[in-house]
XYZ file of C-alpha atoms in Angstrom:
208
model
C -5.339 -22.602 8.882
C -4.915 -20.921 5.516
C -6.288 -17.397 5.435
C -7.463 -15.442 2.444
C -6.935 -11.709 3.039
C -9.174 -9.316 1.061
C -12.729 -9.652 2.351
C -11.765 -12.330 4.895
C -9.073 -10.931 7.201
C -9.613 -7.324 6.115
C -12.491 -5.646 4.306
C -10.405 -3.933 1.642
C -12.673 -4.685 -1.320
C -14.215 -1.171 -1.065
C -10.691 0.280 -1.358
C -10.125 -1.610 -4.611
C -13.515 -0.554 -5.982
C -12.968 3.114 -5.081
C -9.594 3.014 -6.840
C -11.119 1.389 -9.931
C -13.759 4.104 -10.230
C -11.090 6.788 -9.760
C -9.064 5.233 -12.570
C -12.108 5.162 -14.874
C -12.697 8.855 -14.208
C -9.020 9.718 -14.688
C -8.730 7.982 -18.064
C -12.230 8.568 -19.409
C -13.311 4.950 -19.054
C -16.581 3.387 -17.951
C -17.058 1.124 -14.940
C -19.819 -0.505 -12.901
C -20.411 -2.267 -9.595
C -21.019 -5.495 -11.532
C -17.611 -5.304 -13.193
C -15.960 -4.483 -9.862
C -17.497 -7.488 -8.126
C -16.452 -9.771 -10.991
C -12.849 -9.141 -9.927
C -13.211 -10.233 -6.292
C -10.684 -12.956 -5.494
C -8.995 -12.880 -8.910
C -5.340 -12.792 -9.851
C -4.290 -9.146 -10.149
C -2.879 -9.293 -13.675
C -6.043 -11.049 -14.855
C -7.989 -8.249 -13.184
C -5.776 -5.700 -14.923
C -6.580 -7.224 -18.296
C -10.293 -7.321 -17.452
C -10.176 -3.641 -16.496
C -8.303 -2.723 -19.684
C -10.982 -4.394 -21.806
C -14.152 -3.484 -19.895
C -13.115 -0.051 -18.677
C -11.811 0.575 -22.212
C -8.724 2.558 -21.226
C -5.357 2.805 -22.962
C -3.255 1.229 -20.208
C -1.477 -2.124 -20.046
C -2.555 -4.700 -17.430
C 0.719 -4.097 -15.560
C 0.204 -0.319 -15.531
C -3.339 -0.826 -14.277
C -2.203 -3.128 -11.473
C 0.548 -0.714 -10.429
C -1.922 2.162 -10.235
C -4.484 0.056 -8.374
C -1.850 -0.916 -5.823
C -0.803 2.723 -5.370
C -4.419 3.590 -4.556
C -5.203 0.773 -2.160
C -1.844 0.960 -0.362
C -2.448 4.671 0.302
C -5.887 3.872 1.739
C -4.779 0.968 3.929
C -1.913 3.051 5.328
C -4.574 5.417 6.660
C -6.851 2.725 8.081
C -6.932 -1.096 8.159
C -10.578 -2.301 8.077
C -10.412 -5.635 9.929
C -13.261 -8.105 9.398
C -15.383 -8.892 12.478
C -13.847 -11.656 14.597
C -10.769 -12.090 12.393
C -8.153 -10.711 14.786
C -9.639 -12.587 17.720
C -9.650 -15.884 15.824
C -6.102 -15.338 14.597
C -4.946 -14.686 18.170
C -6.724 -17.819 19.454
C -5.136 -19.945 16.737
C -1.710 -18.591 17.652
C -2.355 -19.239 21.367
C -3.248 -22.848 20.526
C -0.177 -23.335 18.313
C -2.190 -23.811 15.126
C 0.069 -23.015 12.135
C -1.386 -20.310 9.902
C -0.568 -19.072 6.422
C -1.801 -16.052 4.496
C -2.879 -16.897 0.945
C -3.795 -13.814 -1.048
C -3.859 -12.741 -4.664
C -2.831 -9.243 -3.581
C 0.830 -8.459 -4.123
C 3.507 -8.183 -1.473
C 3.638 -4.398 -1.358
C -0.065 -4.252 -0.468
C 0.239 -7.021 2.125
C 3.167 -5.453 3.995
C 1.329 -2.471 5.554
C -1.396 -4.843 6.801
C 1.106 -7.295 8.288
C 2.777 -4.379 10.067
C -0.274 -4.231 12.356
C 0.007 -7.913 13.344
C 2.343 -9.927 15.539
C 5.362 -11.113 13.568
C 4.493 -14.746 14.352
C 0.896 -14.515 13.073
C 1.687 -16.366 9.849
C 4.253 -19.086 9.280
C 3.973 -18.622 5.519
C 2.783 -15.808 3.267
C 1.773 -16.543 -0.316
C 1.020 -13.520 -2.491
C -0.215 -13.215 -6.054
C 3.142 -12.022 -7.359
C 4.894 -15.119 -5.974
C 2.922 -17.863 -7.728
C 2.703 -18.800 -11.384
C -1.029 -19.480 -11.282
C -3.457 -17.509 -9.136
C -6.810 -18.506 -7.686
C -8.953 -20.417 -8.709
C -5.923 -22.603 -9.522
C -4.858 -24.719 -6.502
C -1.226 -23.543 -6.605
C -1.574 -20.786 -3.952
C -3.042 -23.120 -1.336
C -0.748 -26.008 -2.243
C 2.225 -23.660 -1.867
C 1.047 -22.438 1.539
C 0.407 -25.928 2.927
C 3.803 -27.143 1.716
C 5.509 -24.160 3.359
C 3.843 -25.041 6.678
C 4.877 -28.679 6.237
C 1.313 -30.003 6.322
C -0.954 -31.827 3.882
C -3.686 -29.698 2.268
C -6.203 -32.288 3.469
C -5.281 -31.338 7.042
C -5.955 -27.637 6.421
C -8.975 -25.378 6.667
C -8.953 -22.468 4.213
C -11.030 -19.395 5.062
C -12.502 -17.669 2.012
C -15.042 -14.994 1.077
C -15.260 -15.574 -2.694
C -16.224 -18.386 -5.016
C -12.898 -17.984 -6.851
C -10.984 -18.521 -3.633
C -13.200 -21.402 -2.538
C -12.522 -23.173 -5.847
C -8.787 -22.795 -5.248
C -8.963 -24.219 -1.739
C -11.145 -27.163 -2.723
C -8.961 -27.944 -5.745
C -5.941 -28.052 -3.428
C -7.697 -30.559 -1.165
C -8.554 -28.249 1.745
C -11.807 -27.959 3.639
C -13.028 -24.420 2.930
C -14.769 -22.322 5.551
C -16.849 -19.948 3.441
C -17.796 -16.591 4.953
C -19.428 -14.723 2.030
C -19.259 -10.945 2.149
C -19.344 -8.922 -1.064
C -20.069 -11.805 -3.451
C -21.926 -15.125 -3.125
C -20.189 -18.493 -2.816
C -21.744 -21.574 -4.354
C -22.397 -24.612 -2.177
C -20.299 -27.672 -2.960
C -18.066 -30.455 -1.763
C -15.693 -29.623 1.122
C -17.357 -26.230 1.680
C -18.924 -25.242 4.994
C -20.643 -21.896 5.520
C -20.755 -19.390 8.364
C -22.152 -15.869 8.448
C -19.262 -14.454 10.476
C -15.996 -15.256 12.228
C -17.238 -13.521 15.382
C -17.006 -15.857 18.344
C -15.239 -18.581 16.373
C -12.327 -20.329 18.088
C -9.574 -22.799 17.243
C -11.726 -25.508 18.856
C -14.632 -24.686 16.549
C -12.402 -24.977 13.512
C -10.959 -28.259 14.723
C -14.486 -29.657 14.927
C -15.031 -28.891 11.241
């Protein structure tokens, strides 16, 4: 099992959006819900460049990403908003010895405070956006995670909440379990859809 994080394991997208609006106000830029949702699932530096252009602020993509991370890390340290059914499914997978990896475009310093709330053996591999050359929708993140677990991508199910992430998983050769949340996911080959992870078990995923 290859887990996306933002919007799939945890509902941190509102934290990112709040931080984006705060940055627009701080630097006299303009922002919208549409722009914010366009960033869901994207590589962070690509998002930083998008913000620089569309928010129209005098900051580099790297400076924007650093400030975004400061904001969301501070929020997640106060409260981790787990997605319904995610912790229960993760525990069932671990109990059934199903190898899991975390595959996120967030950077390591944002992932660490979330992982601190989980068992140390929850994930056999952690792939973050600052540790790959190409982010989602490129297949590299999922290919990297599968290789680290020692399994073929074709033998993996990726769990995703965004079309960008689903493209990455499919391109890598995975079956993608799509659980849309903030943004829609297009139907397509090797994509199956569920409304929620609530009640889902390792057996259910094996049947996919």
